[in-house]
Tab-separated table of C-alpha atoms in Angstrom:
chain	number	residue	atom	x	y	z
A	1	LEU	CA	-48.223	12.946	23.669
A	2	ALA	CA	-48.473	16.895	22.426
A	3	GLN	CA	-51.261	16.921	19.840
A	4	SER	CA	-50.728	19.178	16.731
A	5	THR	CA	-53.486	20.832	15.458
A	6	THR	CA	-54.149	23.926	13.850
A	7	SER	CA	-57.673	25.222	12.523
A	8	ASN	CA	-58.322	26.505	9.439
A	9	SER	CA	-60.249	27.386	6.645
A	10	ARG	CA	-60.808	28.598	3.233
A	11	ASN	CA	-63.790	29.789	1.662
A	12	ASN	CA	-64.737	29.576	-2.286
A	13	PHE	CA	-66.901	30.059	-4.518
A	14	GLY	CA	-66.743	29.138	-8.474
A	15	VAL	CA	-68.909	29.038	-11.570
A	16	ALA	CA	-67.970	28.234	-15.222
A	17	ALA	CA	-69.914	28.336	-17.986
A	18	GLN	CA	-68.642	26.804	-21.552
A	19	GLN	CA	-69.508	26.745	-25.051
A	20	GLN	CA	-69.603	24.340	-28.304
A	21	MET	CA	-70.130	25.631	-32.050
A	22	LEU	CA	-70.036	23.210	-34.603
A	23	TRP	CA	-70.172	24.188	-38.341
A	24	PRO	CA	-69.528	21.983	-41.296
A	25	ARG	CA	-65.969	22.508	-40.951
A	26	LEU	CA	-65.080	24.472	-37.828
A	27	PHE	CA	-65.349	23.637	-34.230
A	28	ALA	CA	-64.935	26.434	-31.647
A	29	THR	CA	-65.409	25.847	-27.810
A	30	VAL	CA	-65.379	29.146	-25.037
A	31	GLY	CA	-65.347	29.011	-21.635
A	32	ALA	CA	-64.530	30.669	-18.500
A	33	ARG	CA	-64.247	30.086	-15.258
A	34	PHE	CA	-65.397	33.303	-12.441
A	35	GLU	CA	-63.295	31.867	-9.100
A	36	HIS	CA	-63.847	33.953	-5.810
A	37	ASN	CA	-61.382	32.587	-2.796
A	38	GLU	CA	-61.186	34.532	0.920
A	39	ASN	CA	-57.671	34.461	0.731
A	40	PHE	CA	-56.923	34.937	-2.466
A	41	GLY	CA	-59.087	37.516	-4.414
A	42	THR	CA	-61.670	37.524	-7.073
A	43	ASP	CA	-60.097	35.224	-10.455
A	44	LEU	CA	-61.376	35.500	-14.515
A	45	ALA	CA	-59.594	32.107	-16.529
A	46	PRO	CA	-60.887	32.030	-20.030
A	47	ARG	CA	-60.354	29.847	-22.475
A	48	GLY	CA	-60.871	29.037	-25.909
A	49	THR	CA	-60.561	26.215	-29.019
A	50	VAL	CA	-60.647	26.158	-32.346
A	51	VAL	CA	-60.372	23.263	-35.070
A	52	TYR	CA	-60.317	24.434	-38.654
A	53	VAL	CA	-60.871	21.087	-40.707
A	54	ALA	CA	-58.594	22.129	-43.688
A	55	ARG	CA	-58.943	19.462	-45.991
A	56	THR	CA	-61.940	16.449	-45.953
A	57	GLY	CA	-61.332	13.239	-47.174
A	58	SER	CA	-59.538	9.353	-47.347
A	59	GLY	CA	-57.857	7.358	-48.740
A	60	ALA	CA	-53.942	7.756	-48.427
A	61	ILE	CA	-53.999	11.582	-47.514
A	62	GLY	CA	-56.881	11.916	-45.160
A	63	GLU	CA	-58.325	14.212	-43.270
A	64	THR	CA	-56.067	17.865	-42.517
A	65	ARG	CA	-57.426	19.437	-38.778
A	66	LEU	CA	-56.064	22.887	-37.902
A	67	LYS	CA	-56.615	23.087	-34.044
A	68	ALA	CA	-55.287	26.547	-32.359
A	69	SER	CA	-56.402	26.917	-28.258
A	70	ALA	CA	-54.849	29.328	-25.467
A	71	GLY	CA	-56.245	29.890	-22.219
A	72	THR	CA	-55.550	31.315	-18.744
A	73	GLY	CA	-55.703	29.313	-15.317
A	74	ILE	CA	-55.426	30.004	-11.463
A	75	LYS	CA	-54.371	27.090	-8.743
A	76	GLU	CA	-55.101	28.122	-5.217
A	77	PRO	CA	-52.868	26.229	-2.652
A	78	THR	CA	-53.516	23.872	-1.315
A	79	MET	CA	-54.574	22.996	3.159
A	80	ILE	CA	-50.962	21.465	3.604
A	81	GLU	CA	-48.849	23.780	1.234
A	82	SER	CA	-50.311	27.022	3.555
A	83	TYR	CA	-50.602	25.221	6.915
A	84	SER	CA	-48.813	22.081	7.239
A	85	ILE	CA	-47.137	21.587	10.849
A	86	SER	CA	-44.762	19.369	10.127
A	87	PRO	CA	-41.196	20.181	9.707
A	88	PHE	CA	-40.830	18.252	6.557
A	89	PHE	CA	-43.052	20.061	4.949
A	90	LEU	CA	-43.839	23.649	6.373
A	91	GLY	CA	-46.832	24.645	5.923
A	92	ASN	CA	-46.601	28.379	4.528
A	93	PRO	CA	-50.039	31.215	4.783
A	94	ASP	CA	-47.679	33.838	2.221
A	95	LEU	CA	-48.605	31.824	-0.489
A	96	LYS	CA	-50.128	32.583	-3.523
A	97	PRO	CA	-51.453	31.445	-5.853
A	98	GLU	CA	-50.112	28.915	-8.644
A	99	ARG	CA	-51.704	31.612	-12.483
A	100	SER	CA	-50.610	30.064	-15.729
A	101	ARG	CA	-51.523	31.440	-19.498
A	102	SER	CA	-50.968	28.903	-22.508
A	103	VAL	CA	-51.134	29.557	-26.330
A	104	GLU	CA	-50.871	26.554	-28.579
A	105	ALA	CA	-51.414	26.108	-32.631
A	106	GLY	CA	-50.945	22.825	-34.488
A	107	ILE	CA	-51.817	20.739	-37.022
A	108	ASP	CA	-53.416	16.478	-37.726
A	109	GLN	CA	-53.062	14.668	-40.954
A	110	ARG	CA	-55.078	11.688	-41.144
A	111	LEU	CA	-53.135	9.079	-43.764
A	112	ALA	CA	-53.347	5.029	-44.860
A	113	ARG	CA	-57.309	5.902	-45.040
A	114	ASP	CA	-57.222	6.457	-41.312
A	115	ARG	CA	-54.443	3.753	-40.191
A	116	ALA	CA	-52.267	6.439	-39.684
A	117	LYS	CA	-51.837	9.913	-38.091
A	118	VAL	CA	-48.767	12.713	-37.602
A	119	GLU	CA	-49.412	15.490	-35.793
A	120	ILE	CA	-47.475	18.791	-34.462
A	121	THR	CA	-47.954	21.074	-32.246
A	122	TRP	CA	-46.218	24.521	-30.940
A	123	PHE	CA	-46.695	25.571	-27.499
A	124	ASP	CA	-46.108	28.485	-25.211
A	125	ASN	CA	-46.905	28.690	-21.474
A	126	ARG	CA	-45.883	30.959	-18.826
A	127	PHE	CA	-46.687	30.206	-15.465
A	128	SER	CA	-45.867	32.452	-12.302
A	129	ASP	CA	-46.059	32.227	-8.712
A	130	ILE	CA	-45.778	27.966	-9.108
A	131	ILE	CA	-45.087	26.433	-5.885
A	132	SER	CA	-42.608	24.638	-4.932
A	133	LEU	CA	-40.683	23.090	-2.342
A	134	ARG	CA	-37.013	23.921	-0.734
A	135	THR	CA	-35.585	21.411	1.530
A	136	ASP	CA	-32.431	21.991	3.543
A	137	PRO	CA	-29.757	18.872	2.830
A	138	ALA	CA	-28.358	18.536	6.354
A	139	THR	CA	-31.321	18.354	8.064
A	140	PHE	CA	-33.976	17.446	5.404
A	141	GLU	CA	-36.755	20.462	7.023
A	142	ALA	CA	-38.333	21.963	4.126
A	143	GLN	CA	-40.858	24.874	3.194
A	144	PHE	CA	-43.324	25.531	0.378
A	145	PHE	CA	-42.499	29.264	-1.442
A	146	ASN	CA	-43.758	30.465	-5.016
A	147	ILE	CA	-41.279	31.138	-7.874
A	148	GLY	CA	-41.577	33.745	-9.813
A	149	VAL	CA	-42.186	32.865	-13.368
A	150	THR	CA	-41.251	29.567	-15.374
A	151	SER	CA	-41.361	29.438	-19.455
A	152	ALA	CA	-42.265	26.694	-20.843
A	153	ARG	CA	-42.613	26.135	-24.871
A	154	GLY	CA	-41.235	23.828	-27.091
A	155	VAL	CA	-42.958	21.934	-30.154
A	156	GLU	CA	-45.158	18.512	-30.206
A	157	PHE	CA	-44.515	15.421	-32.433
A	158	GLY	CA	-46.102	12.511	-32.462
A	159	VAL	CA	-47.340	9.715	-35.091
A	160	GLN	CA	-50.412	7.370	-34.682
A	161	ALA	CA	-50.569	3.840	-36.656
A	162	ALA	CA	-52.813	0.890	-36.834
A	163	PRO	CA	-51.745	-1.557	-39.832
A	164	ILE	CA	-54.562	-3.741	-38.492
A	165	PRO	CA	-57.451	-2.941	-36.016
A	166	ALA	CA	-55.854	-6.163	-32.985
A	167	ILE	CA	-52.406	-3.372	-33.637
A	168	ARG	CA	-51.795	-0.332	-32.615
A	169	ALA	CA	-48.318	1.783	-32.108
A	170	ARG	CA	-48.319	5.215	-30.758
A	171	ALA	CA	-44.670	7.851	-30.300
A	172	SER	CA	-44.078	11.231	-29.310
A	173	TYR	CA	-41.595	13.323	-29.055
A	174	THR	CA	-41.307	16.367	-27.364
A	175	LEU	CA	-38.559	19.138	-28.072
A	176	LEU	CA	-38.411	22.048	-24.647
A	177	ASP	CA	-37.125	25.193	-24.063
A	178	SER	CA	-38.319	25.962	-20.315
A	179	GLU	CA	-36.571	28.761	-18.046
A	180	ILE	CA	-36.482	29.948	-14.558
A	181	VAL	CA	-37.780	33.747	-15.698
A	182	GLU	CA	-37.882	35.347	-12.356
A	183	THR	CA	-37.134	34.188	-8.999
């Protein structure tokens, strides 16, 4: 029986910092991750979130929160995606890391003495070099590859209710528009 091995390695170094700030009606979080990968280079992934309590209160109409966040991200290929020797999941050492940019903004409204909440959030995400698997339908052989640029944007709606403490109900809907922008 022939032995199938591959000896590959990847050295990474990363450090992250985060700061949370709280004021009576404003909450903010900012952070960043610095990443150095011997195969893919150096990257900085910043992220920030802000929540503003526009209305305090209880009763029929409770607290109103406005929220927003933005950031970037990076994800390196797994060792299998880069180096697998299986013909059904063949690795690709030329893969680039996946990168993302995301922005979202929304509003949360509490109702019925905090027994219900309605949320609406708009989002716009852009991804580059997404790792996917291309399969030959005749042989079932497959190899990992990068998809150029994709986008996903839309709106999320959500409703939560707890009419009595023992019962909780939740429903949500996402209107999503996604496309491959560049291959």
